[in-house]
Amino acid sequence: YPKFEGGYYLLGIIHYFENDLTSSLNLLNKTLAFQNPILDAYRFRGDIYLKQNKNLEAISDFDKVINLFPKFNEIEKIYAYR
């Protein structure tokens, strides 16, 4: 398995688009365990949580995107999710 967050992130995204949400969530969690967060990992994990009806976890991830990256060019979409 990868030794850097980007590798886990990319594998997680592949599983996300294959609709394997369990594997995707596991890989995105590994991505976020690294010191430097990847913005989209929070966004995709939040979306998975929404699909699993884990609304509080989803809101928490979307809030992290808003707080960590307030100038993100798609911030309006994150506010809409939240």
CSV table of N, CA, C and O in Angstrom, one decimal:
chain,number,residue,atom,x,y,z
A,1,TYR,N,0.8,-1.2,0.0
A,1,TYR,CA,0.0,0.0,0.0
A,1,TYR,C,0.9,1.3,0.0
A,1,TYR,O,2.0,1.2,0.4
A,2,PRO,N,0.3,2.4,-0.4
A,2,PRO,CA,1.1,3.6,-0.5
A,2,PRO,C,1.7,4.1,0.8
A,2,PRO,O,1.2,3.7,1.9
A,3,LYS,N,2.7,4.8,0.7
A,3,LYS,CA,3.4,5.4,1.9
A,3,LYS,C,3.2,6.9,2.0
A,3,LYS,O,3.8,7.5,2.8
A,4,PHE,N,2.3,7.4,1.2
A,4,PHE,CA,2.0,8.9,1.3
A,4,PHE,C,0.5,9.0,1.1
A,4,PHE,O,-0.2,8.2,0.5
A,5,GLU,N,0.0,10.1,1.6
A,5,GLU,CA,-1.5,10.4,1.6
A,5,GLU,C,-2.1,10.4,0.2
A,5,GLU,O,-3.2,10.0,0.1
A,6,GLY,N,-1.4,10.9,-0.7
A,6,GLY,CA,-2.0,11.0,-2.1
A,6,GLY,C,-2.3,9.6,-2.7
A,6,GLY,O,-3.3,9.5,-3.4
A,7,GLY,N,-1.5,8.6,-2.4
A,7,GLY,CA,-1.8,7.3,-2.9
A,7,GLY,C,-3.1,6.7,-2.3
A,7,GLY,O,-3.9,6.1,-3.0
A,8,TYR,N,-3.3,6.9,-1.0
A,8,TYR,CA,-4.5,6.4,-0.3
A,8,TYR,C,-5.7,7.2,-0.9
A,8,TYR,O,-6.8,6.6,-1.1
A,9,TYR,N,-5.5,8.5,-1.1
A,9,TYR,CA,-6.6,9.3,-1.6
A,9,TYR,C,-7.0,8.9,-2.9
A,9,TYR,O,-8.2,8.7,-3.2
A,10,LEU,N,-6.1,8.6,-3.8
A,10,LEU,CA,-6.4,8.2,-5.2
A,10,LEU,C,-7.1,6.9,-5.2
A,10,LEU,O,-8.1,6.7,-5.9
A,11,LEU,N,-6.7,5.9,-4.4
A,11,LEU,CA,-7.3,4.6,-4.3
A,11,LEU,C,-8.7,4.8,-3.7
A,11,LEU,O,-9.7,4.2,-4.2
A,12,GLY,N,-8.9,5.7,-2.8
A,12,GLY,CA,-10.2,6.0,-2.2
A,12,GLY,C,-11.2,6.5,-3.2
A,12,GLY,O,-12.3,6.2,-3.2
A,13,ILE,N,-10.7,7.4,-4.0
A,13,ILE,CA,-11.5,8.0,-5.0
A,13,ILE,C,-12.0,7.0,-6.1
A,13,ILE,O,-13.1,7.0,-6.5
A,14,ILE,N,-11.0,6.1,-6.5
A,14,ILE,CA,-11.4,5.0,-7.4
A,14,ILE,C,-12.5,4.2,-6.8
A,14,ILE,O,-13.5,3.9,-7.5
A,15,HIS,N,-12.4,3.8,-5.6
A,15,HIS,CA,-13.4,3.0,-4.9
A,15,HIS,C,-14.7,3.8,-4.8
A,15,HIS,O,-15.8,3.2,-4.9
A,16,TYR,N,-14.6,5.1,-4.5
A,16,TYR,CA,-15.8,5.9,-4.4
A,16,TYR,C,-16.6,5.9,-5.8
A,16,TYR,O,-17.8,5.6,-5.7
A,17,PHE,N,-15.9,6.1,-6.9
A,17,PHE,CA,-16.6,6.1,-8.2
A,17,PHE,C,-17.0,4.7,-8.6
A,17,PHE,O,-17.9,4.6,-9.5
A,18,GLU,N,-16.5,3.7,-8.0
A,18,GLU,CA,-17.0,2.3,-8.3
A,18,GLU,C,-18.1,1.9,-7.3
A,18,GLU,O,-18.6,0.8,-7.3
A,19,ASN,N,-18.5,2.9,-6.5
A,19,ASN,CA,-19.6,2.7,-5.5
A,19,ASN,C,-19.3,1.7,-4.4
A,19,ASN,O,-20.2,1.1,-3.9
A,20,ASP,N,-18.0,1.5,-4.2
A,20,ASP,CA,-17.5,0.7,-3.1
A,20,ASP,C,-17.2,1.6,-1.9
A,20,ASP,O,-16.1,2.0,-1.6
A,21,LEU,N,-18.3,2.1,-1.2
A,21,LEU,CA,-18.2,3.1,-0.2
A,21,LEU,C,-17.4,2.7,1.0
A,21,LEU,O,-16.7,3.5,1.6
A,22,THR,N,-17.5,1.4,1.4
A,22,THR,CA,-16.8,0.9,2.5
A,22,THR,C,-15.3,1.0,2.3
A,22,THR,O,-14.5,1.5,3.2
A,23,SER,N,-14.8,0.5,1.2
A,23,SER,CA,-13.4,0.6,0.9
A,23,SER,C,-12.9,2.0,0.7
A,23,SER,O,-11.8,2.4,1.2
A,24,SER,N,-13.7,2.8,0.1
A,24,SER,CA,-13.4,4.2,-0.1
A,24,SER,C,-13.3,4.9,1.2
A,24,SER,O,-12.3,5.7,1.5
A,25,LEU,N,-14.2,4.7,2.1
A,25,LEU,CA,-14.2,5.3,3.5
A,25,LEU,C,-12.9,4.9,4.2
A,25,LEU,O,-12.2,5.8,4.8
A,26,ASN,N,-12.6,3.6,4.2
A,26,ASN,CA,-11.4,3.1,4.8
A,26,ASN,C,-10.1,3.8,4.3
A,26,ASN,O,-9.3,4.3,5.1
A,27,LEU,N,-10.0,4.0,3.0
A,27,LEU,CA,-8.8,4.6,2.4
A,27,LEU,C,-8.8,6.1,2.6
A,27,LEU,O,-7.7,6.7,2.9
A,28,LEU,N,-10.0,6.8,2.6
A,28,LEU,CA,-10.0,8.2,2.9
A,28,LEU,C,-9.6,8.4,4.4
A,28,LEU,O,-8.9,9.4,4.7
A,29,ASN,N,-10.0,7.5,5.3
A,29,ASN,CA,-9.6,7.7,6.7
A,29,ASN,C,-8.1,7.6,6.8
A,29,ASN,O,-7.5,8.3,7.6
A,30,LYS,N,-7.5,6.7,6.0
A,30,LYS,CA,-6.0,6.5,6.1
A,30,LYS,C,-5.4,7.8,5.5
A,30,LYS,O,-4.4,8.3,6.0
A,31,THR,N,-6.0,8.4,4.5
A,31,THR,CA,-5.5,9.6,3.9
A,31,THR,C,-5.5,10.7,5.0
A,31,THR,O,-4.5,11.4,5.1
A,32,LEU,N,-6.5,10.8,5.7
A,32,LEU,CA,-6.7,11.9,6.7
A,32,LEU,C,-5.9,11.7,8.0
A,32,LEU,O,-5.7,12.6,8.8
A,33,ALA,N,-5.3,10.5,8.1
A,33,ALA,CA,-4.5,10.2,9.3
A,33,ALA,C,-3.1,10.8,9.1
A,33,ALA,O,-2.3,10.9,10.1
A,34,PHE,N,-2.7,11.2,7.9
A,34,PHE,CA,-1.4,11.8,7.6
A,34,PHE,C,-1.5,13.3,8.1
A,34,PHE,O,-2.6,13.8,8.3
A,35,GLN,N,-0.3,13.8,8.3
A,35,GLN,CA,-0.2,15.2,8.9
A,35,GLN,C,-0.8,16.3,8.0
A,35,GLN,O,-1.4,17.2,8.6
A,36,ASN,N,-0.7,16.2,6.7
A,36,ASN,CA,-1.2,17.2,5.8
A,36,ASN,C,-2.5,16.8,5.2
A,36,ASN,O,-2.5,15.9,4.3
A,37,PRO,N,-3.6,17.4,5.6
A,37,PRO,CA,-4.9,16.9,5.1
A,37,PRO,C,-5.1,17.3,3.6
A,37,PRO,O,-4.6,18.3,3.1
A,38,ILE,N,-5.8,16.4,2.9
A,38,ILE,CA,-6.1,16.7,1.5
A,38,ILE,C,-7.6,17.1,1.5
A,38,ILE,O,-8.5,16.4,2.0
A,39,LEU,N,-7.8,18.3,1.1
A,39,LEU,CA,-9.2,18.9,1.1
A,39,LEU,C,-10.3,18.0,0.6
A,39,LEU,O,-11.3,17.8,1.3
A,40,ASP,N,-10.1,17.4,-0.6
A,40,ASP,CA,-11.1,16.6,-1.2
A,40,ASP,C,-11.4,15.3,-0.4
A,40,ASP,O,-12.5,14.8,-0.5
A,41,ALA,N,-10.4,14.9,0.4
A,41,ALA,CA,-10.7,13.7,1.2
A,41,ALA,C,-11.8,14.0,2.2
A,41,ALA,O,-12.6,13.1,2.4
A,42,TYR,N,-11.8,15.1,2.8
A,42,TYR,CA,-12.9,15.5,3.7
A,42,TYR,C,-14.2,15.6,3.0
A,42,TYR,O,-15.2,15.2,3.5
A,43,ARG,N,-14.1,16.2,1.8
A,43,ARG,CA,-15.3,16.4,1.0
A,43,ARG,C,-16.0,15.1,0.6
A,43,ARG,O,-17.2,14.8,0.8
A,44,PHE,N,-15.1,14.2,0.1
A,44,PHE,CA,-15.6,12.9,-0.3
A,44,PHE,C,-16.1,12.0,0.9
A,44,PHE,O,-17.1,11.3,0.8
A,45,ARG,N,-15.3,12.1,2.0
A,45,ARG,CA,-15.8,11.3,3.2
A,45,ARG,C,-17.1,11.9,3.7
A,45,ARG,O,-18.0,11.1,4.0
A,46,GLY,N,-17.3,13.2,3.7
A,46,GLY,CA,-18.5,13.8,4.1
A,46,GLY,C,-19.7,13.3,3.2
A,46,GLY,O,-20.8,13.0,3.6
A,47,ASP,N,-19.4,13.2,1.9
A,47,ASP,CA,-20.4,12.7,1.0
A,47,ASP,C,-20.8,11.2,1.3
A,47,ASP,O,-21.9,10.9,1.2
A,48,ILE,N,-19.8,10.4,1.6
A,48,ILE,CA,-20.0,9.0,1.9
A,48,ILE,C,-20.9,9.0,3.2
A,48,ILE,O,-21.9,8.2,3.3
A,49,TYR,N,-20.5,9.8,4.2
A,49,TYR,CA,-21.3,9.8,5.4
A,49,TYR,C,-22.8,10.2,5.1
A,49,TYR,O,-23.7,9.7,5.7
A,50,LEU,N,-23.0,11.2,4.2
A,50,LEU,CA,-24.4,11.5,3.8
A,50,LEU,C,-25.1,10.3,3.2
A,50,LEU,O,-26.3,10.1,3.6
A,51,LYS,N,-24.4,9.6,2.4
A,51,LYS,CA,-25.1,8.5,1.7
A,51,LYS,C,-25.4,7.4,2.7
A,51,LYS,O,-26.3,6.6,2.5
A,52,GLN,N,-24.6,7.3,3.8
A,52,GLN,CA,-24.9,6.4,4.9
A,52,GLN,C,-25.8,6.9,6.0
A,52,GLN,O,-25.9,6.3,7.0
A,53,ASN,N,-26.4,8.1,5.7
A,53,ASN,CA,-27.2,8.7,6.7
A,53,ASN,C,-26.6,9.0,8.0
A,53,ASN,O,-27.2,9.0,9.1
A,54,LYS,N,-25.3,9.3,8.0
A,54,LYS,CA,-24.5,9.7,9.1
A,54,LYS,C,-24.3,11.2,9.0
A,54,LYS,O,-23.2,11.7,8.8
A,55,ASN,N,-25.4,11.9,9.3
A,55,ASN,CA,-25.4,13.4,9.0
A,55,ASN,C,-24.5,14.2,9.9
A,55,ASN,O,-23.9,15.1,9.4
A,56,LEU,N,-24.4,13.8,11.1
A,56,LEU,CA,-23.5,14.6,12.0
A,56,LEU,C,-22.0,14.5,11.6
A,56,LEU,O,-21.3,15.4,11.6
A,57,GLU,N,-21.6,13.2,11.2
A,57,GLU,CA,-20.3,13.0,10.7
A,57,GLU,C,-20.0,13.8,9.4
A,57,GLU,O,-19.0,14.4,9.2
A,58,ALA,N,-21.0,13.8,8.5
A,58,ALA,CA,-20.9,14.6,7.3
A,58,ALA,C,-20.8,16.1,7.5
A,58,ALA,O,-19.9,16.7,7.0
A,59,ILE,N,-21.6,16.6,8.4
A,59,ILE,CA,-21.5,18.0,8.8
A,59,ILE,C,-20.1,18.3,9.3
A,59,ILE,O,-19.5,19.3,9.0
A,60,SER,N,-19.6,17.4,10.2
A,60,SER,CA,-18.3,17.7,10.8
A,60,SER,C,-17.2,17.8,9.7
A,60,SER,O,-16.3,18.6,9.7
A,61,ASP,N,-17.3,16.9,8.7
A,61,ASP,CA,-16.3,16.9,7.6
A,61,ASP,C,-16.4,18.2,6.8
A,61,ASP,O,-15.5,18.8,6.4
A,62,PHE,N,-17.7,18.5,6.5
A,62,PHE,CA,-17.9,19.7,5.7
A,62,PHE,C,-17.4,21.0,6.4
A,62,PHE,O,-16.9,21.9,5.9
A,63,ASP,N,-17.6,21.0,7.7
A,63,ASP,CA,-17.1,22.1,8.6
A,63,ASP,C,-15.6,22.2,8.5
A,63,ASP,O,-15.0,23.3,8.5
A,64,LYS,N,-15.0,21.0,8.5
A,64,LYS,CA,-13.5,21.0,8.4
A,64,LYS,C,-13.0,21.7,7.1
A,64,LYS,O,-12.1,22.4,7.1
A,65,VAL,N,-13.7,21.3,6.0
A,65,VAL,CA,-13.4,22.0,4.7
A,65,VAL,C,-13.5,23.5,4.8
A,65,VAL,O,-12.6,24.2,4.4
A,66,ILE,N,-14.6,23.9,5.4
A,66,ILE,CA,-14.9,25.4,5.5
A,66,ILE,C,-13.8,26.0,6.4
A,66,ILE,O,-13.3,27.1,6.1
A,67,ASN,N,-13.5,25.4,7.5
A,67,ASN,CA,-12.6,26.0,8.5
A,67,ASN,C,-11.1,26.0,8.0
A,67,ASN,O,-10.4,26.9,8.2
A,68,LEU,N,-10.7,24.8,7.4
A,68,LEU,CA,-9.3,24.7,7.0
A,68,LEU,C,-9.0,25.4,5.7
A,68,LEU,O,-7.9,25.8,5.4
A,69,PHE,N,-10.0,25.5,4.8
A,69,PHE,CA,-9.8,26.0,3.5
A,69,PHE,C,-10.9,27.0,3.1
A,69,PHE,O,-11.7,26.8,2.2
A,70,PRO,N,-11.0,28.1,3.8
A,70,PRO,CA,-12.1,29.1,3.6
A,70,PRO,C,-12.1,29.7,2.2
A,70,PRO,O,-13.1,30.2,1.7
A,71,LYS,N,-11.0,29.7,1.5
A,71,LYS,CA,-10.9,30.3,0.1
A,71,LYS,C,-11.0,29.2,-1.0
A,71,LYS,O,-10.8,29.5,-2.1
A,72,PHE,N,-11.4,28.0,-0.6
A,72,PHE,CA,-11.6,26.9,-1.6
A,72,PHE,C,-12.6,27.4,-2.6
A,72,PHE,O,-13.7,28.0,-2.3
A,73,ASN,N,-12.3,27.2,-3.9
A,73,ASN,CA,-13.1,27.8,-5.0
A,73,ASN,C,-14.4,27.2,-5.1
A,73,ASN,O,-15.3,27.7,-5.9
A,74,GLU,N,-14.7,26.1,-4.5
A,74,GLU,CA,-16.1,25.5,-4.5
A,74,GLU,C,-16.8,25.5,-3.1
A,74,GLU,O,-17.6,24.7,-2.8
A,75,ILE,N,-16.4,26.5,-2.3
A,75,ILE,CA,-16.9,26.6,-1.0
A,75,ILE,C,-18.4,26.7,-0.9
A,75,ILE,O,-19.1,26.2,0.0
A,76,GLU,N,-19.0,27.3,-1.9
A,76,GLU,CA,-20.5,27.4,-2.0
A,76,GLU,C,-21.1,26.1,-2.0
A,76,GLU,O,-22.2,25.9,-1.3
A,77,LYS,N,-20.5,25.1,-2.7
A,77,LYS,CA,-21.1,23.7,-2.7
A,77,LYS,C,-21.0,23.1,-1.3
A,77,LYS,O,-21.9,22.4,-0.9
A,78,ILE,N,-19.9,23.4,-0.6
A,78,ILE,CA,-19.7,22.8,0.7
A,78,ILE,C,-20.8,23.4,1.7
A,78,ILE,O,-21.4,22.6,2.4
A,79,TYR,N,-21.0,24.7,1.6
A,79,TYR,CA,-22.1,25.3,2.4
A,79,TYR,C,-23.4,24.6,2.0
A,79,TYR,O,-24.3,24.4,2.9
A,80,ALA,N,-23.7,24.3,0.8
A,80,ALA,CA,-24.9,23.7,0.4
A,80,ALA,C,-25.1,22.4,1.0
A,80,ALA,O,-26.2,22.0,1.4
A,81,TYR,N,-24.0,21.6,1.0
A,81,TYR,CA,-24.1,20.3,1.7
A,81,TYR,C,-24.4,20.4,3.2
A,81,TYR,O,-25.1,19.7,3.7
A,82,ARG,N,-23.7,21.4,3.8
A,82,ARG,CA,-23.8,21.5,5.2
A,82,ARG,C,-25.2,22.0,5.6
A,82,ARG,O,-25.9,21.6,6.4
